[in-house]
Amino acid sequence: MRFNEAFIYTLREDPSEAELVSHKLMTRAGMIMKVSAGIYNYLPLGYRVIKKIENIIREELAKEHCAELLMPTVVPAELWRESGRWGYYGKELLRFKDRKENDFCLGPTHEEVITDIARRSMKSYRDYPRNLYQIQGKFRDETRPRFGLMRGREFIMKDGYSFHTNEECLDKTYWNMHAAYTRIFTKLGLKFRSVEADSGAIGGSVTHEFHVLADSGEDKIIFCTKCDYAANSEKASKQINDNFAQANNEIALPQDVETPNKKSIEEVSQFLKIPQEKTIKTLLYVIDEDKLVAVLIRGDLECNEVKLRNFFKGNIIEAADENRLLADGFAVGFLGPVGFKSDVKIAADYSVKSVIDGVIGANKKDFHTIHILPKRDLPDLEYDDFSFADKGDLCPVCGGLLDVCRGIEVGQVFKLGTKYSKAMNMTYIDESGENKTPTMGCYGIGVGRTAAAAIEQNHDENGIIFPIEIAPFSVSILLLDAEDKQAVEIAEKLYLDIENAETGIDALFDDRQERPGVKFKDHDLIGIPIQVIVGTRGIKSGTVEVKIRENATKESVAIDKIFEYVVKKIEELKRKIT
Ligand code: ATP
Ligand code: MG
């Protein structure tokens, strides 16, 4: 394609709100254009990258016998009411009414719609298993859309769903999809890692996220330096010491002391001159909007709300509202387990067991209790793991040292089980004529986020360095002297040879009337892997110059060998990836 036809408008300046390199570069390269917060135009150059990613996904899913379909973006509320999610899916679900006052939403994910399709089609055990997917625009009204395509409100997702009559079959498909995802992200040329993730309160479920490794990633990944264990921070566990710490000498009995206005752990530890590790904090949460629960955890640690939510088998967890607590008579800032309202369930993190001679809220305003020895004073609480694993903790699998890195979640595979099929009364008739509920898996990839993640991982000060498989064009031809007839002829010939060849190579032909410097800058910025530079000087000695974007190496190639050379270079770059 010729540069002007390709509709490429590069910018010199970074967009003012962009924090991430991928956001800056995609905008400056003329790949995306913001329409509204979290809503973007995919301009031709960006859309070529998206299409290439989609096609790699399609190729690999075909190997797993997945069938592609397309579901609507606008989904009637009835389906979401059937699954129950209309009630508890938060504000990310954009809800609206049509002219007849019927409720609808914009699909943020399509479990309900696919389950409806499947229950109307797959009535016999002979119809199983099936694996369906679509690549479609999703809408989630994210609180903080940011980072360009990384966290949009409207974004392109590949979402897939499988249906099975039994657990073994689901397990097999789950791991086949895991393998397909591994092939997809490998082929895309990315450094990535699959990590265990939280599957919510439904027991027995399994899920893995695929993360592109990048320091700018929003997610923290905990991994073992010795074995394969890796999990996201919500899920990650560590070796736990389940024993109460023993005191070497006798600890005085608990005693309430005045701590006027000292509410935070920092204030209390400074005031009482004790380290934060000797404090125990009591946090209150609301589960599923109505159940108040409390958790005790060592003052220097953060509570892992996902683990707490799962422990109490809830769907939604929120920190309790301070004003409401005060109105209900809770001594906010001085909370402790003693004399708590009996309907509030209390759990405690294992870390509390390590405290000796500690401090805890006295459950009355302006007082804390000192000389707490959990073994003696808090022996009957329900202890579990509510903290985060971190660098330096020990691996729960092999005992090796844990370390942390950052990642961008680009995909997730999930054993859903019967959550949707049961709620939506999906059944099939088994071999003996009985009605049975099928079990499901679901598999997502953020297509736009993957493009952005690829750029986070592959760029330099001059712009994007696209991995060959997803570059908008594999090769560009830069005609430096548009006045030089011979140069024009050579460049045109190479361009037409590539266009007409059956190699499937896509070339971007820059025949603009622009200065060489402008062209060099543009092609580096948009990240084309191979650049053929056709200029008067080289032609005089019978050569053109080939620049490889990733390492900026340049080579002179004889004019009559250039076509074969480009084909060979592209193959080389592809081989490097797989
Ligand atoms: P996150 O935790 O980042 O909000 P998620 O876990 O809610 O994502 P999933 O429901 O697992 O997202 O969706 C599947 C994939 O869709 C994700 O792995 C991610 O790559 C992509 N995705 C999710 N939300 C967005 C978004 N707001 N913008 C772009 N891509 C997204
Ligand atoms: Mg996810």
Coordinates of C-alpha atoms and ligand atoms in Angstrom, one line a residue:
M1 CA 0.0 0.0 0.0
R2 CA 1.2 3.5 -0.7
F3 CA 1.8 5.7 2.3
N4 CA -0.9 8.3 1.6
E5 CA -3.5 5.6 0.8
A6 CA -2.7 4.0 4.1
F7 CA -4.1 7.1 5.9
I8 CA -1.1 7.5 8.2
Y9 CA -1.0 10.8 10.1
T10 CA 1.9 10.7 12.5
L11 CA 2.2 13.3 15.3
R12 CA 5.3 14.9 16.9
E13 CA 3.9 15.5 20.3
D14 CA 2.7 12.9 22.9
P15 CA -0.9 13.2 23.8
S16 CA -1.0 15.2 27.1
E17 CA -2.9 12.6 29.1
A18 CA -0.9 9.6 28.1
E19 CA 1.2 8.0 30.8
L20 CA 2.2 4.7 29.1
V21 CA 4.6 4.4 26.2
S22 CA 2.2 2.3 24.3
H23 CA -0.6 4.9 24.6
K24 CA 1.8 7.7 23.5
L25 CA 3.3 5.7 20.6
M26 CA 0.0 4.3 19.3
T27 CA -1.4 7.8 19.2
R28 CA 1.7 9.4 17.7
A29 CA 2.0 6.6 15.1
G30 CA -1.6 7.4 13.9
M31 CA -2.8 4.0 15.0
I32 CA -5.6 5.1 17.3
M33 CA -7.5 8.3 17.9
K34 CA -9.5 9.1 21.0
V35 CA -13.2 9.8 20.7
S36 CA -14.1 10.0 24.3
A37 CA -12.7 8.6 27.6
G38 CA -11.9 4.9 27.0
I39 CA -13.4 5.0 23.5
Y40 CA -11.1 5.0 20.4
N41 CA -11.1 5.0 16.7
Y42 CA -8.9 2.3 15.3
L43 CA -7.2 4.0 12.4
P44 CA -6.1 1.9 9.4
L45 CA -2.6 1.4 10.7
G46 CA -3.8 0.3 14.1
Y47 CA -6.5 -1.8 12.7
R48 CA -4.0 -3.8 10.6
V49 CA -2.3 -4.7 13.8
I50 CA -5.6 -5.7 15.4
K51 CA -6.5 -7.8 12.4
K52 CA -3.1 -9.6 12.5
I53 CA -3.6 -10.5 16.1
E54 CA -7.1 -11.7 15.5
N55 CA -5.9 -13.9 12.6
I56 CA -3.2 -15.5 14.7
I57 CA -5.9 -16.2 17.3
R58 CA -8.2 -17.6 14.6
E59 CA -5.5 -19.9 13.2
E60 CA -4.7 -21.4 16.6
L61 CA -8.3 -21.8 17.7
A62 CA -9.0 -23.6 14.4
K63 CA -6.5 -26.2 15.6
E64 CA -8.6 -26.7 18.7
H65 CA -11.8 -27.1 16.6
C66 CA -13.4 -23.9 17.9
A67 CA -16.2 -22.5 15.7
E68 CA -16.4 -18.7 15.3
L69 CA -19.8 -16.9 15.7
L70 CA -20.9 -13.3 16.4
M71 CA -23.3 -12.4 19.2
P72 CA -25.0 -9.0 19.6
T73 CA -23.4 -6.1 21.6
V74 CA -26.8 -5.1 22.9
V75 CA -28.2 -7.7 25.2
P76 CA -31.7 -7.9 26.7
A77 CA -31.8 -7.7 30.5
E78 CA -33.9 -10.9 30.8
L79 CA -30.8 -13.1 30.0
W80 CA -28.8 -11.3 32.7
R81 CA -31.7 -11.6 35.1
E82 CA -31.8 -15.3 34.5
S83 CA -28.1 -15.7 35.5
G84 CA -28.6 -13.3 38.4
R85 CA -25.8 -11.0 37.2
W86 CA -28.3 -8.1 36.5
G87 CA -28.5 -7.8 40.3
Y88 CA -24.9 -7.9 41.3
Y89 CA -22.8 -6.8 38.3
G90 CA -21.6 -3.3 39.3
K91 CA -21.6 -0.1 37.5
E92 CA -19.3 -1.4 34.8
L93 CA -22.5 -2.8 33.1
L94 CA -23.9 0.0 31.0
R95 CA -27.7 -0.4 31.3
F96 CA -30.3 1.4 29.3
K97 CA -33.9 1.2 28.0
D98 CA -35.3 1.0 24.5
R99 CA -38.3 3.1 23.4
K100 CA -40.6 0.5 24.9
E101 CA -39.0 0.8 28.3
N102 CA -37.4 -2.6 28.0
D103 CA -34.1 -3.0 29.9
F104 CA -30.9 -3.7 27.9
C105 CA -27.2 -3.7 28.6
L106 CA -24.0 -3.5 26.5
G107 CA -22.3 -6.8 26.8
P108 CA -19.2 -6.7 28.9
T109 CA -18.8 -10.5 28.4
H110 CA -21.2 -13.0 26.9
E111 CA -21.8 -16.1 29.1
E112 CA -25.5 -15.4 29.2
V113 CA -25.9 -15.1 25.5
I114 CA -23.8 -18.1 24.6
T115 CA -25.6 -20.2 27.2
D116 CA -28.9 -19.2 25.6
I117 CA -27.6 -20.2 22.2
A118 CA -26.3 -23.5 23.5
R119 CA -29.5 -24.5 25.5
R120 CA -31.6 -23.9 22.4
S121 CA -29.3 -26.1 20.3
M122 CA -27.5 -28.8 22.2
K123 CA -30.2 -31.0 23.6
S124 CA -28.6 -34.4 23.5
Y125 CA -25.3 -35.8 24.9
R126 CA -24.4 -36.4 21.3
D127 CA -24.1 -32.6 20.8
Y128 CA -21.2 -32.4 23.3
P129 CA -18.5 -31.2 23.6
R130 CA -18.6 -27.9 21.7
N131 CA -16.3 -24.9 21.7
L132 CA -17.5 -21.5 20.3
Y133 CA -15.9 -18.1 20.2
Q134 CA -16.3 -14.6 18.8
I135 CA -14.1 -11.6 18.4
Q136 CA -16.2 -8.6 19.2
G137 CA -16.4 -5.1 20.8
K138 CA -17.2 -5.2 24.5
F139 CA -18.3 -2.4 26.7
R140 CA -17.4 -1.9 30.4
D141 CA -18.0 1.4 32.0
E142 CA -14.6 1.3 33.8
T143 CA -14.2 3.8 36.7
R144 CA -10.9 4.9 35.4
P145 CA -10.4 4.2 31.7
R146 CA -6.8 5.0 30.9
F147 CA -3.6 4.0 29.1
G148 CA -5.2 4.0 25.6
L149 CA -6.3 0.5 24.5
M150 CA -4.9 -1.0 27.7
R151 CA -8.0 -0.1 29.7
G152 CA -10.7 1.1 27.5
R153 CA -14.4 1.2 28.0
E154 CA -15.1 -0.1 24.5
F155 CA -12.5 -2.7 23.6
I156 CA -12.1 -5.7 21.3
M157 CA -12.1 -9.1 23.0
K158 CA -12.0 -12.6 21.8
D159 CA -14.3 -14.5 24.1
G160 CA -14.8 -18.3 23.9
Y161 CA -17.0 -20.8 25.7
S162 CA -17.0 -24.5 25.8
F163 CA -19.7 -27.0 26.9
H164 CA -19.2 -30.5 28.3
T165 CA -21.1 -33.4 29.8
N166 CA -18.3 -34.1 32.3
E167 CA -15.5 -32.7 34.3
E168 CA -12.7 -34.8 32.5
C169 CA -13.8 -33.4 29.2
L170 CA -13.8 -29.8 30.5
D171 CA -10.4 -30.4 32.0
K172 CA -9.0 -31.7 28.7
T173 CA -10.4 -28.7 26.8
Y174 CA -9.2 -26.3 29.5
W175 CA -5.6 -27.4 29.1
N176 CA -5.9 -27.6 25.3
M177 CA -7.0 -23.9 25.4
H178 CA -4.2 -23.1 27.8
A179 CA -1.8 -24.6 25.2
A180 CA -3.4 -22.7 22.4
Y181 CA -3.0 -19.5 24.3
T182 CA 0.6 -20.3 24.9
R183 CA 1.1 -20.8 21.1
I184 CA -0.8 -17.6 20.4
F185 CA 1.3 -15.3 22.6
T186 CA 4.5 -17.1 21.5
K187 CA 3.6 -16.4 17.9
L188 CA 2.8 -12.8 18.7
G189 CA 6.4 -12.5 19.7
L190 CA 5.7 -11.7 23.4
K191 CA 7.4 -12.5 26.6
F192 CA 4.6 -13.7 28.8
R193 CA 3.7 -16.0 31.7
S194 CA 0.6 -18.0 32.7
V195 CA -0.3 -17.5 36.4
E196 CA -2.8 -18.9 38.7
A197 CA -5.7 -16.5 39.4
D198 CA -8.6 -16.3 41.7
S199 CA -11.8 -18.0 40.6
G200 CA -14.2 -16.4 43.0
A201 CA -16.1 -18.1 45.8
I202 CA -17.2 -21.1 43.8
G203 CA -15.1 -23.9 45.1
G204 CA -13.2 -26.3 42.8
S205 CA -12.9 -23.9 39.9
V206 CA -9.6 -23.3 38.2
T207 CA -8.4 -20.3 36.3
H208 CA -5.2 -19.0 34.8
E209 CA -4.3 -15.5 33.5
F210 CA -1.8 -14.8 30.8
H211 CA 0.4 -11.8 31.5
V212 CA 2.7 -10.0 29.2
L213 CA 5.7 -9.2 31.4
A214 CA 6.4 -5.4 31.6
D215 CA 7.4 -3.1 34.4
S216 CA 4.5 -0.8 33.5
G217 CA 2.0 -3.6 34.1
E218 CA -0.9 -2.9 36.5
D219 CA -0.8 -6.4 38.0
K220 CA 1.7 -7.8 40.4
I221 CA 2.8 -11.4 39.8
I222 CA 4.3 -13.6 42.5
F223 CA 6.5 -16.3 41.2
C224 CA 8.8 -18.9 42.7
T225 CA 12.5 -18.6 41.9
K226 CA 12.9 -22.4 42.2
C227 CA 9.8 -24.1 40.8
D228 CA 7.0 -23.2 38.3
Y229 CA 4.6 -21.7 40.8
A230 CA 3.3 -18.3 39.7
A231 CA 0.1 -16.5 40.7
N232 CA -1.4 -13.1 40.6
S233 CA -1.3 -11.2 43.9
E234 CA -4.9 -11.8 44.7
K235 CA -4.4 -15.5 44.5
A236 CA -0.8 -16.0 45.5
S237 CA -0.2 -17.8 48.8
K238 CA 2.9 -18.5 50.8
Q239 CA 4.1 -21.0 53.3
I240 CA 2.1 -20.4 56.4
N241 CA 3.1 -20.8 60.0
D242 CA -0.1 -22.0 61.7
N243 CA 1.4 -22.1 65.2
F244 CA 0.9 -19.5 67.8
A245 CA 4.2 -17.7 68.8
Q246 CA 5.3 -18.7 72.3
A247 CA 6.5 -16.0 74.6
N248 CA 9.8 -16.6 76.4
N249 CA 8.8 -14.8 79.5
E250 CA 5.4 -14.2 81.1
I251 CA 3.3 -11.6 79.4
A252 CA 1.2 -9.4 81.7
L253 CA -2.6 -9.7 81.4
P254 CA -4.4 -7.5 78.8
Q255 CA -4.9 -4.0 80.0
D256 CA -6.8 -1.1 78.4
V257 CA -4.8 2.1 78.0
E258 CA -5.9 5.5 76.8
T259 CA -4.8 6.4 73.2
P260 CA -6.7 9.6 72.6
N261 CA -7.5 10.2 69.0
K262 CA -4.8 7.7 67.9
K263 CA -6.7 5.8 65.2
S264 CA -4.3 4.6 62.5
I265 CA -1.7 1.9 63.1
E266 CA 1.0 4.4 62.5
E267 CA -0.4 6.8 65.1
V268 CA -0.9 4.0 67.7
S269 CA 2.5 2.4 67.2
Q270 CA 4.2 5.8 67.5
F271 CA 2.2 6.8 70.6
L272 CA 2.8 3.5 72.4
K273 CA 6.4 3.3 71.0
I274 CA 6.0 -0.2 69.6
P275 CA 6.7 -1.5 66.2
Q276 CA 3.8 -1.9 63.8
E277 CA 4.3 -5.7 63.7
K278 CA 3.2 -5.8 67.3
T279 CA -0.2 -4.2 66.5
I280 CA -3.3 -6.1 65.4
K281 CA -5.9 -4.2 63.3
T282 CA -9.6 -5.0 63.0
L283 CA -11.1 -4.2 59.7
L284 CA -14.8 -4.3 58.8
Y285 CA -16.2 -5.2 55.4
V286 CA -19.6 -5.6 53.9
I287 CA -20.1 -8.8 51.8
D288 CA -22.8 -8.8 49.1
E289 CA -24.1 -5.4 50.3
D290 CA -25.6 -6.6 53.5
K291 CA -23.4 -8.9 55.6
L292 CA -21.0 -7.1 58.0
V293 CA -17.8 -9.1 58.7
A294 CA -14.6 -8.4 60.6
V295 CA -11.0 -9.5 60.0
L296 CA -8.0 -9.3 62.3
I297 CA -4.6 -8.9 60.7
R298 CA -1.2 -7.8 61.8
G299 CA -1.0 -4.0 61.6
D300 CA 1.9 -3.9 59.1
L301 CA 0.0 -6.0 56.6
E302 CA -2.7 -5.4 54.1
C303 CA -5.8 -7.4 53.9
N304 CA -6.3 -9.4 50.7
E305 CA -10.0 -8.7 50.1
V306 CA -10.4 -11.4 47.5
K307 CA -9.3 -14.1 50.0
L308 CA -11.7 -12.6 52.6
R309 CA -14.6 -12.5 50.1
N310 CA -14.0 -16.1 49.2
F311 CA -13.8 -17.1 52.8
F312 CA -17.3 -15.6 53.4
K313 CA -18.5 -17.1 50.1
G314 CA -19.6 -13.7 48.7
N315 CA -19.6 -12.1 45.3
I316 CA -18.9 -8.5 46.2
I317 CA -16.8 -7.1 49.1
E318 CA -16.5 -3.5 50.1
A319 CA -14.8 -1.8 53.1
A320 CA -17.6 -0.8 55.5
D321 CA -18.5 2.9 55.3
E322 CA -17.0 4.7 58.3
N323 CA -19.9 7.1 58.7
R324 CA -22.4 4.2 58.8
L325 CA -20.2 2.4 61.3
L326 CA -20.1 5.4 63.6
A327 CA -23.8 5.9 63.3
D328 CA -24.2 2.2 64.3
G329 CA -22.1 2.8 67.4
F330 CA -18.9 1.2 66.3
A331 CA -15.7 2.7 67.9
V332 CA -14.1 3.3 64.5
G333 CA -10.3 3.6 64.9
F334 CA -10.4 1.6 68.2
L335 CA -12.1 -1.6 67.0
G336 CA -11.2 -4.9 68.6
P337 CA -12.7 -8.4 68.8
V338 CA -13.8 -8.2 72.4
G339 CA -17.5 -7.4 73.0
F340 CA -18.2 -7.2 69.3
K341 CA -21.9 -7.2 68.2
S342 CA -22.6 -10.9 68.0
D343 CA -24.0 -11.0 64.5
V344 CA -20.7 -9.8 63.1
K345 CA -18.6 -12.8 62.1
I346 CA -14.9 -12.4 62.9
A347 CA -12.0 -14.1 61.1
A348 CA -8.3 -13.6 61.7
D349 CA -5.2 -13.8 59.5
Y350 CA -2.5 -16.3 60.4
S351 CA -0.1 -13.3 60.9
V352 CA -2.0 -12.5 64.2
K353 CA -0.6 -15.8 65.6
S354 CA 3.0 -14.4 65.3
V355 CA 2.3 -11.5 67.7
I356 CA 3.7 -11.5 71.2
D357 CA 2.7 -8.8 73.7
G358 CA 0.8 -6.9 71.1
V359 CA -1.7 -4.1 70.9
I360 CA -5.3 -4.3 69.7
G361 CA -8.3 -1.9 69.7
A362 CA -10.2 -2.0 73.0
N363 CA -13.5 -1.6 71.1
K364 CA -14.2 1.7 73.0
K365 CA -13.4 5.2 71.8
D366 CA -9.9 6.4 72.6
F367 CA -8.7 3.1 74.1
H368 CA -6.4 0.3 73.0
T369 CA -5.6 -3.0 74.8
I370 CA -2.0 -3.8 75.4
H371 CA -0.2 -7.1 76.4
I372 CA -2.1 -9.2 73.9
L373 CA -0.9 -12.7 73.5
P374 CA -3.1 -14.3 70.8
K375 CA -2.3 -17.9 72.0
R376 CA -3.8 -16.9 75.3
D377 CA -6.2 -14.1 74.5
L378 CA -7.5 -14.9 71.0
P379 CA -7.3 -18.7 70.8
D380 CA -10.7 -19.5 69.4
L381 CA -10.9 -17.2 66.3
E382 CA -11.2 -18.8 62.9
Y383 CA -7.7 -18.3 61.4
D384 CA -7.1 -18.4 57.7
D385 CA -4.9 -16.7 55.1
F386 CA -6.0 -13.2 54.4
S387 CA -2.7 -11.5 53.5
F388 CA -0.7 -11.0 50.4
A389 CA 2.4 -13.1 49.5
D390 CA 5.5 -11.0 48.7
K391 CA 9.1 -11.1 47.7
G392 CA 11.1 -13.0 50.2
D393 CA 8.1 -15.2 51.4
L394 CA 8.4 -19.0 50.9
C395 CA 6.8 -20.8 48.0
P396 CA 3.7 -22.8 49.1
V397 CA 4.6 -25.6 46.7
C398 CA 8.3 -26.1 47.1
G399 CA 9.5 -23.8 49.8
G400 CA 11.8 -21.8 47.4
L401 CA 12.1 -18.1 47.6
L402 CA 9.2 -16.1 46.1
D403 CA 9.9 -13.0 43.9
V404 CA 7.6 -10.4 42.3
C405 CA 7.3 -8.9 38.8
R406 CA 4.8 -6.8 36.9
G407 CA 2.4 -8.0 34.2
I408 CA -0.3 -6.9 31.9
E409 CA -3.3 -9.4 31.8
V410 CA -3.9 -10.1 28.2
G411 CA -5.9 -13.3 28.5
Q412 CA -7.6 -15.6 30.9
V413 CA -8.9 -19.2 30.8
F414 CA -11.5 -20.3 33.3
K415 CA -13.4 -23.4 34.3
L416 CA -16.8 -22.0 34.9
G417 CA -18.5 -25.2 36.0
T418 CA -22.3 -25.1 36.0
K419 CA -22.7 -21.5 37.3
Y420 CA -24.5 -20.3 34.1
S421 CA -25.9 -23.6 32.8
K422 CA -27.6 -24.2 36.2
A423 CA -28.9 -20.7 36.7
M424 CA -30.2 -20.6 33.1
N425 CA -31.8 -24.1 33.2
M426 CA -29.7 -25.5 30.4
T427 CA -30.0 -29.2 30.2
Y428 CA -29.3 -32.1 27.8
I429 CA -30.6 -35.7 27.7
D430 CA -27.9 -38.2 28.6
E431 CA -27.4 -41.8 27.4
S432 CA -30.1 -43.1 29.8
G433 CA -32.6 -40.5 28.9
E434 CA -32.1 -38.4 32.0
N435 CA -31.9 -34.6 32.1
K436 CA -28.4 -33.3 33.0
T437 CA -26.7 -29.9 33.5
P438 CA -23.7 -29.4 31.3
T439 CA -20.4 -27.9 32.6
M440 CA -18.6 -25.0 30.9
G441 CA -15.3 -23.3 30.4
C442 CA -14.6 -19.7 29.1
Y443 CA -11.6 -18.2 27.5
G444 CA -10.8 -14.6 26.8
I445 CA -8.1 -12.5 25.1
G446 CA -8.0 -8.7 25.1
V447 CA -7.1 -8.0 21.5
G448 CA -6.4 -4.3 21.8
R449 CA -4.7 -4.7 25.1
T450 CA -2.4 -7.3 23.5
A451 CA -1.4 -4.8 20.8
A452 CA -0.7 -2.2 23.5
A453 CA 1.2 -4.7 25.6
A454 CA 3.4 -5.7 22.6
I455 CA 4.4 -2.1 22.3
E456 CA 5.1 -1.8 26.0
Q457 CA 7.6 -4.6 25.5
N458 CA 9.0 -3.6 22.2
H459 CA 10.0 0.0 21.6
D460 CA 12.9 2.4 21.8
E461 CA 13.4 6.2 21.9
N462 CA 12.5 6.3 18.2
G463 CA 9.2 4.5 18.4
I464 CA 7.6 1.1 18.1
I465 CA 9.5 -2.1 17.2
F466 CA 6.8 -4.4 16.1
P467 CA 7.3 -8.2 16.3
I468 CA 7.1 -9.3 12.6
E469 CA 3.9 -11.2 13.0
I470 CA 1.8 -8.2 14.1
A471 CA 3.6 -5.3 12.3
P472 CA 1.1 -3.3 10.3
F473 CA 3.3 -3.9 7.3
S474 CA 6.3 -6.4 7.3
V475 CA 8.4 -4.2 5.1
S476 CA 8.5 -0.6 4.0
I477 CA 10.1 0.9 0.9
L478 CA 11.4 4.4 1.4
L479 CA 11.9 6.3 -1.8
L480 CA 14.3 9.0 -0.9
D481 CA 14.6 10.9 -4.1
A482 CA 11.2 11.1 -5.7
E483 CA 12.7 13.3 -8.5
D484 CA 15.3 10.6 -9.5
K485 CA 13.6 8.7 -12.3
Q486 CA 15.9 5.6 -11.8
A487 CA 15.2 5.5 -8.1
V488 CA 11.5 5.8 -8.7
E489 CA 11.7 2.9 -11.2
I490 CA 13.6 0.7 -8.8
A491 CA 11.4 1.4 -5.8
E492 CA 8.2 1.0 -7.9
K493 CA 9.4 -2.3 -9.3
L494 CA 10.3 -3.7 -5.8
Y495 CA 6.9 -2.6 -4.5
L496 CA 5.0 -4.2 -7.4
D497 CA 7.0 -7.4 -7.2
I498 CA 6.1 -7.7 -3.6
E499 CA 2.4 -6.8 -4.2
N500 CA 2.2 -9.3 -7.0
A501 CA 4.1 -12.1 -5.4
E502 CA 2.4 -15.0 -3.7
T503 CA 4.5 -14.6 -0.5
G504 CA 1.7 -12.8 1.2
I505 CA 4.2 -10.0 2.3
D506 CA 2.6 -6.7 2.9
A507 CA 4.6 -3.7 1.9
L508 CA 4.2 0.0 2.7
F509 CA 5.6 2.2 -0.1
D510 CA 6.6 5.6 1.0
D511 CA 6.6 7.6 -2.3
R512 CA 5.7 10.9 -0.7
Q513 CA 7.3 14.1 -1.6
E514 CA 8.9 14.5 1.8
R515 CA 12.4 15.0 3.1
P516 CA 14.4 11.7 3.8
G517 CA 14.6 12.7 7.5
V518 CA 10.8 12.9 7.8
K519 CA 10.5 9.4 6.2
F520 CA 13.1 7.8 8.4
K521 CA 11.4 9.2 11.5
D522 CA 8.0 8.0 10.4
H523 CA 9.0 4.5 9.6
D524 CA 10.9 4.1 12.8
L525 CA 8.0 5.5 14.8
I526 CA 5.4 3.1 13.3
G527 CA 7.8 0.3 13.8
I528 CA 8.0 -1.5 10.4
P529 CA 10.5 -4.3 11.0
I530 CA 12.3 -4.1 7.6
Q531 CA 13.0 -0.9 5.8
V532 CA 14.3 -0.8 2.2
I533 CA 15.9 2.6 1.5
V534 CA 16.1 3.5 -2.2
G535 CA 18.3 6.6 -2.8
T536 CA 20.3 8.1 -5.6
R537 CA 23.6 7.5 -3.9
G538 CA 23.2 3.7 -3.4
I539 CA 21.8 3.2 -6.9
K540 CA 25.0 4.6 -8.4
S541 CA 26.8 1.7 -7.0
G542 CA 24.0 -0.7 -7.9
T543 CA 22.6 -1.2 -4.3
V544 CA 19.8 -0.2 -2.0
E545 CA 20.0 -0.1 1.8
V546 CA 18.1 -2.4 4.1
K547 CA 17.6 -1.4 7.7
I548 CA 16.4 -3.8 10.4
R549 CA 14.3 -1.9 12.9
E550 CA 15.0 -4.0 16.0
N551 CA 18.7 -3.5 16.0
A552 CA 19.1 -0.7 13.5
T553 CA 21.6 -2.7 11.5
K554 CA 22.0 -1.6 7.9
E555 CA 23.2 -3.6 4.9
S556 CA 23.7 -2.7 1.3
V557 CA 22.0 -5.2 -1.1
A558 CA 22.4 -5.5 -4.8
I559 CA 19.4 -4.1 -6.6
D560 CA 18.7 -7.4 -8.5
K561 CA 18.8 -9.4 -5.3
I562 CA 16.6 -7.2 -3.1
F563 CA 13.3 -9.1 -3.5
E564 CA 14.8 -12.4 -2.5
Y565 CA 16.6 -10.7 0.3
V566 CA 13.5 -9.2 1.8
V567 CA 11.7 -12.5 1.6
K568 CA 14.6 -14.2 3.4
K569 CA 14.8 -11.5 6.1
I570 CA 11.1 -11.9 6.9
E571 CA 11.5 -15.6 7.3
E572 CA 14.5 -15.1 9.5
L573 CA 12.5 -12.7 11.8
K574 CA 9.6 -15.1 12.0
R575 CA 11.9 -18.1 12.8
K576 CA 13.5 -16.1 15.6
I577 CA 10.1 -15.9 17.3
T578 CA 9.0 -19.6 17.1
Ligands
ATP1 P1 -9.0 -6.4 34.4 O1 -8.7 -7.2 35.7 O2 -7.7 -6.0 33.8 O3 -10.0 -5.4 34.5 P2 -10.7 -8.6 33.7 O4 -10.0 -9.7 34.4 O5 -11.9 -8.0 34.3 O6 -9.6 -7.5 33.4 P3 -11.7 -10.5 31.8 O7 -13.1 -10.5 32.1 O8 -10.8 -11.6 32.2 O9 -11.0 -9.1 32.2 O10 -11.6 -10.2 30.2 C1 -10.7 -11.0 29.3 C2 -9.6 -10.1 28.7 O11 -10.2 -8.9 28.2 C3 -8.7 -9.6 29.8 O12 -7.7 -10.6 30.0 C4 -8.1 -8.4 29.2 O13 -7.0 -8.7 28.3 C5 -9.2 -7.8 28.3 N1 -9.8 -6.7 29.0 C6 -10.6 -6.6 30.1 N2 -11.0 -5.4 30.4 C7 -10.4 -4.6 29.5 C8 -10.5 -3.2 29.3 N3 -11.1 -2.4 30.1 N4 -9.8 -2.7 28.2 C9 -9.1 -3.5 27.4 N5 -9.0 -4.8 27.5 C10 -9.7 -5.4 28.6
MG2 MG -9.5 -11.5 33.8

